[in-house]
Amino acid sequence: MRSSYTTLMQSKYFNPAFNSAIFDGPVRIYFAQFHEALALKIYFLIQQKLSAEMAKAKEVSKASGANILVMVYPTVDSFVLSFEGAIGKPNPLEVEKWHDDVVIGLRGPIEDENLDLLIETLRLTMENWRPAVTAPALALAEV
């Protein structure tokens, strides 16, 4: 099932502080406006370091309708509300599959030294991403 924005808003992953987003093909970065600089830094790092992976991910997304959601949580507490398994863990991020989408949650604004971990996590996610192909995409593939 492809997740819609409405479905996302009703999910455990959404935080009311998310009032801004950057969409680039299959990658969607949600954040509070006061984290705009970090979100833009993430966006530009993806462009610089993951161009081949992004090309593949765009094809996968086009065929499936699935996305990779990067959620920059405003606080550690808001992060823990969305990722219950993260309680007591020091990890700067968590990754979960949600329907055919993948959610990567950042434990509040992460430090620059953790940006490499995020980029590597995105690289691995894109390389191993196998969402189900939607019916219209299957019909086109058969033509």
Tab-separated table of N, CA and C in Angstrom:
chain	number	residue	atom	x	y	z
A	1	MET	N	0.840	-1.179	0.000
A	1	MET	CA	0.000	0.000	0.000
A	1	MET	C	0.882	1.239	0.000
A	2	ARG	N	0.620	2.139	-0.900
A	2	ARG	CA	1.370	3.387	-0.953
A	2	ARG	C	0.856	4.326	0.134
A	3	SER	N	1.746	4.909	0.879
A	3	SER	CA	1.366	5.805	1.957
A	3	SER	C	1.128	7.205	1.418
A	4	SER	N	0.015	7.789	1.802
A	4	SER	CA	-0.283	9.147	1.380
A	4	SER	C	0.104	10.112	2.496
A	5	TYR	N	0.081	11.393	2.180
A	5	TYR	CA	0.403	12.396	3.185
A	5	TYR	C	-0.609	12.334	4.321
A	6	THR	N	-1.888	12.110	3.989
A	6	THR	CA	-2.923	12.000	5.014
A	6	THR	C	-2.645	10.819	5.931
A	7	THR	N	-2.258	9.691	5.357
A	7	THR	CA	-1.923	8.511	6.147
A	7	THR	C	-0.719	8.813	7.032
A	8	LEU	N	0.270	9.495	6.481
A	8	LEU	CA	1.455	9.857	7.252
A	8	LEU	C	1.078	10.749	8.431
A	9	MET	N	0.206	11.713	8.196
A	9	MET	CA	-0.204	12.630	9.262
A	9	MET	C	-0.893	11.904	10.408
A	10	GLN	N	-1.498	10.770	10.126
A	10	GLN	CA	-2.207	10.004	11.150
A	10	GLN	C	-1.340	8.893	11.738
A	11	SER	N	-0.103	8.801	11.295
A	11	SER	CA	0.780	7.728	11.752
A	11	SER	C	1.563	8.161	12.989
A	12	LYS	N	2.209	7.180	13.600
A	12	LYS	CA	3.052	7.458	14.765
A	12	LYS	C	4.289	8.260	14.390
A	13	TYR	N	4.621	8.308	13.107
A	13	TYR	CA	5.843	8.991	12.669
A	13	TYR	C	5.678	10.503	12.529
A	14	PHE	N	4.445	10.955	12.403
A	14	PHE	CA	4.227	12.381	12.157
A	14	PHE	C	4.291	13.159	13.459
A	15	ASN	N	4.854	14.358	13.374
A	15	ASN	CA	4.916	15.270	14.505
A	15	ASN	C	4.325	16.596	14.061
A	16	PRO	N	3.449	17.198	14.870
A	16	PRO	CA	2.839	18.478	14.475
A	16	PRO	C	3.856	19.588	14.184
A	17	ALA	N	5.067	19.455	14.688
A	17	ALA	CA	6.104	20.460	14.428
A	17	ALA	C	6.583	20.423	12.980
A	18	PHE	N	6.304	19.327	12.258
A	18	PHE	CA	6.721	19.244	10.852
A	18	PHE	C	5.865	20.207	10.033
A	19	ASN	N	6.408	21.370	9.756
A	19	ASN	CA	5.681	22.359	8.966
A	19	ASN	C	6.405	22.683	7.667
A	20	SER	N	7.425	21.890	7.355
A	20	SER	CA	8.183	22.101	6.124
A	20	SER	C	8.639	20.751	5.583
A	21	ALA	N	8.877	20.713	4.283
A	21	ALA	CA	9.349	19.477	3.665
A	21	ALA	C	10.122	19.806	2.400
A	22	ILE	N	11.036	18.914	2.064
A	22	ILE	CA	11.762	18.965	0.800
A	22	ILE	C	11.491	17.636	0.111
A	23	PHE	N	10.923	17.689	-1.088
A	23	PHE	CA	10.665	16.480	-1.867
A	23	PHE	C	11.622	16.462	-3.039
A	24	ASP	N	12.352	15.371	-3.175
A	24	ASP	CA	13.218	15.178	-4.330
A	24	ASP	C	13.039	13.742	-4.788
A	25	GLY	N	12.169	13.548	-5.750
A	25	GLY	CA	11.888	12.202	-6.217
A	25	GLY	C	11.374	11.370	-5.063
A	26	PRO	N	12.028	10.252	-4.787
A	26	PRO	CA	11.533	9.357	-3.747
A	26	PRO	C	11.895	9.775	-2.322
A	27	VAL	N	12.804	10.715	-2.173
A	27	VAL	CA	13.233	11.123	-0.830
A	27	VAL	C	12.438	12.356	-0.412
A	28	ARG	N	11.823	12.227	0.764
A	28	ARG	CA	11.027	13.319	1.312
A	28	ARG	C	11.548	13.619	2.708
A	29	ILE	N	12.003	14.830	2.898
A	29	ILE	CA	12.571	15.249	4.178
A	29	ILE	C	11.547	16.137	4.870
A	30	TYR	N	11.070	15.710	6.031
A	30	TYR	CA	10.103	16.476	6.818
A	30	TYR	C	10.824	17.062	8.021
A	31	PHE	N	10.516	18.330	8.339
A	31	PHE	CA	11.228	19.004	9.421
A	31	PHE	C	10.434	20.209	9.895
A	32	ALA	N	10.792	20.707	11.076
A	32	ALA	CA	10.264	21.973	11.578
A	32	ALA	C	11.089	23.079	10.929
A	33	GLN	N	10.451	24.177	10.632
A	33	GLN	CA	11.132	25.237	9.888
A	33	GLN	C	12.432	25.686	10.549
A	34	PHE	N	12.516	25.611	11.868
A	34	PHE	CA	13.756	26.034	12.529
A	34	PHE	C	14.898	25.059	12.281
A	35	HIS	N	14.627	23.911	11.626
A	35	HIS	CA	15.688	22.978	11.225
A	35	HIS	C	15.926	23.016	9.713
A	36	GLU	N	15.539	24.103	9.094
A	36	GLU	CA	15.675	24.217	7.647
A	36	GLU	C	17.130	24.085	7.187
A	37	ALA	N	18.055	24.679	7.902
A	37	ALA	CA	19.470	24.611	7.500
A	37	ALA	C	19.954	23.160	7.492
A	38	LEU	N	19.583	22.387	8.499
A	38	LEU	CA	19.970	20.976	8.546
A	38	LEU	C	19.314	20.199	7.408
A	39	ALA	N	18.047	20.435	7.165
A	39	ALA	CA	17.340	19.734	6.088
A	39	ALA	C	17.967	20.043	4.727
A	40	LEU	N	18.335	21.289	4.503
A	40	LEU	CA	18.995	21.653	3.244
A	40	LEU	C	20.376	21.005	3.136
A	41	LYS	N	21.086	20.933	4.250
A	41	LYS	CA	22.399	20.275	4.255
A	41	LYS	C	22.233	18.804	3.876
A	42	ILE	N	21.216	18.144	4.445
A	42	ILE	CA	20.942	16.743	4.113
A	42	ILE	C	20.612	16.607	2.637
A	43	TYR	N	19.763	17.469	2.139
A	43	TYR	CA	19.367	17.443	0.726
A	43	TYR	C	20.599	17.573	-0.185
A	44	PHE	N	21.458	18.534	0.101
A	44	PHE	CA	22.633	18.743	-0.748
A	44	PHE	C	23.637	17.593	-0.629
A	45	LEU	N	23.767	17.006	0.549
A	45	LEU	CA	24.645	15.837	0.692
A	45	LEU	C	24.123	14.658	-0.129
A	46	ILE	N	22.814	14.479	-0.145
A	46	ILE	CA	22.224	13.418	-0.976
A	46	ILE	C	22.561	13.670	-2.445
A	47	GLN	N	22.409	14.911	-2.891
A	47	GLN	CA	22.707	15.261	-4.280
A	47	GLN	C	24.174	15.005	-4.622
A	48	GLN	N	25.069	15.341	-3.701
A	48	GLN	CA	26.503	15.215	-3.950
A	48	GLN	C	27.002	13.780	-3.860
A	49	LYS	N	26.524	13.033	-2.867
A	49	LYS	CA	27.128	11.737	-2.564
A	49	LYS	C	26.332	10.521	-3.020
A	50	LEU	N	25.071	10.726	-3.408
A	50	LEU	CA	24.229	9.575	-3.731
A	50	LEU	C	23.555	9.702	-5.097
A	51	SER	N	24.237	10.274	-6.068
A	51	SER	CA	23.576	10.510	-7.366
A	51	SER	C	23.196	9.203	-8.062
A	52	ALA	N	24.068	8.209	-8.056
A	52	ALA	CA	23.742	6.929	-8.702
A	52	ALA	C	22.623	6.214	-7.964
A	53	GLU	N	22.687	6.218	-6.633
A	53	GLU	CA	21.653	5.571	-5.833
A	53	GLU	C	20.307	6.272	-6.004
A	54	MET	N	20.337	7.600	-6.118
A	54	MET	CA	19.098	8.357	-6.320
A	54	MET	C	18.464	8.017	-7.667
A	55	ALA	N	19.281	7.847	-8.689
A	55	ALA	CA	18.739	7.490	-10.003
A	55	ALA	C	18.001	6.152	-9.925
A	56	LYS	N	18.609	5.182	-9.261
A	56	LYS	CA	17.959	3.879	-9.091
A	56	LYS	C	16.700	4.012	-8.232
A	57	ALA	N	16.788	4.763	-7.143
A	57	ALA	CA	15.649	4.938	-6.242
A	57	ALA	C	14.480	5.626	-6.944
A	58	LYS	N	14.783	6.548	-7.862
A	58	LYS	CA	13.712	7.209	-8.618
A	58	LYS	C	12.963	6.208	-9.477
A	59	GLU	N	13.674	5.272	-10.080
A	59	GLU	CA	13.029	4.234	-10.886
A	59	GLU	C	12.177	3.323	-10.009
A	60	VAL	N	12.712	2.938	-8.859
A	60	VAL	CA	11.982	2.082	-7.927
A	60	VAL	C	10.711	2.791	-7.459
A	61	SER	N	10.839	4.060	-7.117
A	61	SER	CA	9.698	4.837	-6.644
A	61	SER	C	8.647	5.004	-7.738
A	62	LYS	N	9.105	5.246	-8.934
A	62	LYS	CA	8.195	5.423	-10.072
A	62	LYS	C	7.380	4.148	-10.305
A	63	ALA	N	8.020	3.003	-10.177
A	63	ALA	CA	7.354	1.718	-10.408
A	63	ALA	C	6.439	1.320	-9.253
A	64	SER	N	6.746	1.782	-8.048
A	64	SER	CA	6.016	1.311	-6.873
A	64	SER	C	5.149	2.367	-6.197
A	65	GLY	N	5.509	3.636	-6.386
A	65	GLY	CA	4.813	4.708	-5.672
A	65	GLY	C	5.312	4.884	-4.244
A	66	ALA	N	6.345	4.151	-3.870
A	66	ALA	CA	6.874	4.214	-2.509
A	66	ALA	C	7.908	5.332	-2.381
A	67	ASN	N	8.157	5.721	-1.135
A	67	ASN	CA	9.091	6.803	-0.854
A	67	ASN	C	9.986	6.472	0.327
A	68	ILE	N	11.053	7.240	0.450
A	68	ILE	CA	11.933	7.179	1.619
A	68	ILE	C	11.696	8.484	2.374
A	69	LEU	N	11.217	8.359	3.603
A	69	LEU	CA	10.846	9.518	4.402
A	69	LEU	C	11.922	9.771	5.455
A	70	VAL	N	12.542	10.929	5.396
A	70	VAL	CA	13.543	11.327	6.386
A	70	VAL	C	12.851	12.333	7.299
A	71	MET	N	12.708	11.962	8.568
A	71	MET	CA	11.993	12.793	9.533
A	71	MET	C	13.001	13.390	10.515
A	72	VAL	N	13.148	14.710	10.488
A	72	VAL	CA	14.059	15.396	11.415
A	72	VAL	C	13.215	15.836	12.612
A	73	TYR	N	13.219	15.021	13.655
A	73	TYR	CA	12.396	15.318	14.829
A	73	TYR	C	12.953	16.513	15.587
A	74	PRO	N	12.078	17.373	16.101
A	74	PRO	CA	12.549	18.589	16.759
A	74	PRO	C	13.231	18.340	18.099
A	75	THR	N	12.870	17.233	18.769
A	75	THR	CA	13.461	16.933	20.074
A	75	THR	C	13.668	15.420	20.210
A	76	VAL	N	14.472	15.036	21.180
A	76	VAL	CA	14.673	13.617	21.473
A	76	VAL	C	13.344	12.990	21.910
A	77	ASP	N	12.564	13.710	22.720
A	77	ASP	CA	11.282	13.177	23.195
A	77	ASP	C	10.326	12.893	22.038
A	78	SER	N	10.266	13.781	21.064
A	78	SER	CA	9.369	13.549	19.925
A	78	SER	C	9.850	12.360	19.091
A	79	PHE	N	11.137	12.187	19.005
A	79	PHE	CA	11.714	11.040	18.302
A	79	PHE	C	11.316	9.736	19.003
A	80	VAL	N	11.454	9.701	20.317
A	80	VAL	CA	11.153	8.487	21.086
A	80	VAL	C	9.668	8.141	21.008
A	81	LEU	N	8.796	9.130	20.885
A	81	LEU	CA	7.367	8.853	20.719
A	81	LEU	C	7.097	8.088	19.430
A	82	SER	N	7.871	8.345	18.408
A	82	SER	CA	7.677	7.690	17.116
A	82	SER	C	8.407	6.365	17.005
A	83	PHE	N	9.508	6.230	17.697
A	83	PHE	CA	10.326	5.016	17.633
A	83	PHE	C	10.491	4.465	19.049
A	84	GLU	N	9.462	3.762	19.524
A	84	GLU	CA	9.459	3.255	20.894
A	84	GLU	C	10.675	2.388	21.189
A	85	GLY	N	11.156	1.658	20.197
A	85	GLY	CA	12.310	0.790	20.378
A	85	GLY	C	13.600	1.551	20.626
A	86	ALA	N	13.566	2.870	20.450
A	86	ALA	CA	14.770	3.687	20.611
A	86	ALA	C	14.973	4.146	22.049
A	87	ILE	N	14.009	3.852	22.920
A	87	ILE	CA	14.129	4.280	24.318
A	87	ILE	C	15.381	3.651	24.928
A	88	GLY	N	16.214	4.490	25.508
A	88	GLY	CA	17.422	4.018	26.162
A	88	GLY	C	18.589	3.754	25.222
A	89	LYS	N	18.366	3.873	23.915
A	89	LYS	CA	19.452	3.672	22.952
A	89	LYS	C	20.032	5.032	22.570
A	90	PRO	N	21.336	5.101	22.372
A	90	PRO	CA	21.950	6.376	22.008
A	90	PRO	C	21.967	6.648	20.492
A	91	ASN	N	21.400	5.761	19.696
A	91	ASN	CA	21.484	5.899	18.233
A	91	ASN	C	20.958	7.262	17.774
A	92	PRO	N	21.683	7.917	16.867
A	92	PRO	CA	21.226	9.216	16.364
A	92	PRO	C	20.075	9.092	15.365
A	93	LEU	N	19.818	7.856	14.891
A	93	LEU	CA	18.722	7.663	13.946
A	93	LEU	C	18.171	6.250	14.054
A	94	GLU	N	16.964	6.080	13.548
A	94	GLU	CA	16.310	4.769	13.490
A	94	GLU	C	15.730	4.608	12.094
A	95	VAL	N	15.632	3.356	11.644
A	95	VAL	CA	15.065	3.050	10.327
A	95	VAL	C	13.974	2.006	10.518
A	96	GLU	N	12.816	2.265	9.936
A	96	GLU	CA	11.714	1.303	9.972
A	96	GLU	C	11.024	1.262	8.622
A	97	LYS	N	10.553	0.085	8.270
A	97	LYS	CA	9.732	-0.066	7.068
A	97	LYS	C	8.313	0.296	7.468
A	98	TRP	N	7.631	1.058	6.632
A	98	TRP	CA	6.249	1.454	6.888
A	98	TRP	C	5.491	1.316	5.584
A	99	HIS	N	4.628	0.319	5.504
A	99	HIS	CA	3.990	-0.065	4.251
A	99	HIS	C	5.113	-0.357	3.257
A	100	ASP	N	5.101	0.258	2.087
A	100	ASP	CA	6.211	0.079	1.144
A	100	ASP	C	7.260	1.177	1.280
A	101	ASP	N	6.983	2.135	2.138
A	101	ASP	CA	7.923	3.221	2.373
A	101	ASP	C	8.957	2.803	3.420
A	102	VAL	N	10.022	3.585	3.493
A	102	VAL	CA	11.017	3.430	4.557
A	102	VAL	C	11.066	4.765	5.292
A	103	VAL	N	11.032	4.695	6.620
A	103	VAL	CA	11.110	5.901	7.446
A	103	VAL	C	12.455	5.909	8.149
A	104	ILE	N	13.180	7.007	7.973
A	104	ILE	CA	14.435	7.214	8.690
A	104	ILE	C	14.203	8.409	9.611
A	105	GLY	N	14.204	8.142	10.906
A	105	GLY	CA	13.961	9.190	11.882
A	105	GLY	C	15.258	9.644	12.512
A	106	LEU	N	15.432	10.954	12.595
A	106	LEU	CA	16.624	11.522	13.231
A	106	LEU	C	16.267	11.977	14.637
A	107	ARG	N	17.078	11.595	15.598
A	107	ARG	CA	16.849	11.909	17.007
A	107	ARG	C	17.147	13.389	17.253
A	108	GLY	N	16.170	14.223	16.902
A	108	GLY	CA	16.388	15.654	17.023
A	108	GLY	C	17.399	16.098	15.975
A	109	PRO	N	17.839	17.319	16.046
A	109	PRO	CA	18.842	17.766	15.076
A	109	PRO	C	20.161	17.044	15.331
A	110	ILE	N	20.612	16.271	14.374
A	110	ILE	CA	21.833	15.490	14.571
A	110	ILE	C	23.063	16.363	14.337
A	111	GLU	N	24.133	15.963	14.949
A	111	GLU	CA	25.406	16.673	14.812
A	111	GLU	C	26.025	16.355	13.451
A	112	ASP	N	26.896	17.231	12.986
A	112	ASP	CA	27.541	17.044	11.686
A	112	ASP	C	28.273	15.713	11.575
A	113	GLU	N	28.868	15.242	12.677
A	113	GLU	CA	29.601	13.978	12.607
A	113	GLU	C	28.675	12.790	12.351
A	114	ASN	N	27.364	12.954	12.576
A	114	ASN	CA	26.410	11.876	12.305
A	114	ASN	C	25.803	11.966	10.901
A	115	LEU	N	26.135	13.005	10.163
A	115	LEU	CA	25.606	13.134	8.802
A	115	LEU	C	26.148	12.030	7.892
A	116	ASP	N	27.397	11.630	8.106
A	116	ASP	CA	27.949	10.519	7.317
A	116	ASP	C	27.178	9.233	7.577
A	117	LEU	N	26.782	9.004	8.831
A	117	LEU	CA	25.968	7.836	9.168
A	117	LEU	C	24.627	7.906	8.457
A	118	LEU	N	24.017	9.069	8.428
A	118	LEU	CA	22.745	9.238	7.719
A	118	LEU	C	22.908	8.954	6.232
A	119	ILE	N	23.939	9.501	5.614
A	119	ILE	CA	24.161	9.285	4.178
A	119	ILE	C	24.420	7.811	3.892
A	120	GLU	N	25.193	7.145	4.740
A	120	GLU	CA	25.437	5.710	4.551
A	120	GLU	C	24.153	4.907	4.750
A	121	THR	N	23.334	5.303	5.695
A	121	THR	CA	22.041	4.650	5.917
A	121	THR	C	21.145	4.829	4.689
A	122	LEU	N	21.130	6.026	4.134
A	122	LEU	CA	20.357	6.270	2.916
A	122	LEU	C	20.894	5.442	1.754
A	123	ARG	N	22.215	5.351	1.631
A	123	ARG	CA	22.822	4.559	0.564
A	123	ARG	C	22.373	3.090	0.670
A	124	LEU	N	22.490	2.524	1.849
A	124	LEU	CA	22.095	1.127	2.062
A	124	LEU	C	20.596	0.931	1.845
A	125	THR	N	19.819	1.898	2.295
A	125	THR	CA	18.368	1.816	2.097
A	125	THR	C	18.040	1.803	0.613
A	126	MET	N	18.631	2.706	-0.144
A	126	MET	CA	18.355	2.780	-1.585
A	126	MET	C	18.829	1.527	-2.308
A	127	GLU	N	19.981	1.009	-1.928
A	127	GLU	CA	20.522	-0.191	-2.583
A	127	GLU	C	19.682	-1.430	-2.304
A	128	ASN	N	19.044	-1.491	-1.145
A	128	ASN	CA	18.302	-2.692	-0.739
A	128	ASN	C	16.782	-2.512	-0.768
A	129	TRP	N	16.310	-1.406	-1.271
A	129	TRP	CA	14.888	-1.060	-1.265
A	129	TRP	C	14.152	-1.885	-2.305
A	130	ARG	N	13.148	-2.651	-1.885
A	130	ARG	CA	12.386	-3.514	-2.778
A	130	ARG	C	10.887	-3.398	-2.512
A	131	PRO	N	10.284	-2.218	-2.703
A	131	PRO	CA	8.839	-2.113	-2.493
A	131	PRO	C	8.082	-2.860	-3.594
A	132	ALA	N	6.855	-3.208	-3.291
A	132	ALA	CA	6.023	-3.910	-4.269
A	132	ALA	C	5.696	-2.975	-5.432
A	133	VAL	N	5.698	-3.518	-6.635
A	133	VAL	CA	5.363	-2.742	-7.828
A	133	VAL	C	3.848	-2.610	-7.888
A	134	THR	N	3.344	-1.403	-8.176
A	134	THR	CA	1.907	-1.175	-8.240
A	134	THR	C	1.319	-1.769	-9.512
A	135	ALA	N	0.022	-2.005	-9.501
A	135	ALA	CA	-0.669	-2.620	-10.650
A	135	ALA	C	-0.482	-1.820	-11.941
A	136	PRO	N	-0.654	-0.500	-11.960
A	136	PRO	CA	-0.427	0.237	-13.215
A	136	PRO	C	0.994	0.083	-13.740
A	137	ALA	N	1.966	0.032	-12.852
A	137	ALA	CA	3.356	-0.139	-13.276
A	137	ALA	C	3.558	-1.541	-13.865
A	138	LEU	N	2.901	-2.524	-13.270
A	138	LEU	CA	2.995	-3.875	-13.819
A	138	LEU	C	2.404	-3.936	-15.225
A	139	ALA	N	1.277	-3.277	-15.424
A	139	ALA	CA	0.623	-3.273	-16.741
A	139	ALA	C	1.526	-2.617	-17.786
A	140	LEU	N	2.192	-1.549	-17.407
A	140	LEU	CA	3.104	-0.882	-18.331
A	140	LEU	C	4.304	-1.768	-18.653
A	141	ALA	N	4.773	-2.514	-17.649
A	141	ALA	CA	5.940	-3.380	-17.845
A	141	ALA	C	5.621	-4.532	-18.814
A	142	GLU	N	4.343	-4.922	-18.876
A	142	GLU	CA	3.955	-6.032	-19.739
A	142	GLU	C	3.790	-5.605	-21.190
A	143	VAL	N	3.670	-4.308	-21.431
A	143	VAL	CA	3.452	-3.819	-22.802
A	143	VAL	C	4.690	-3.916	-23.635
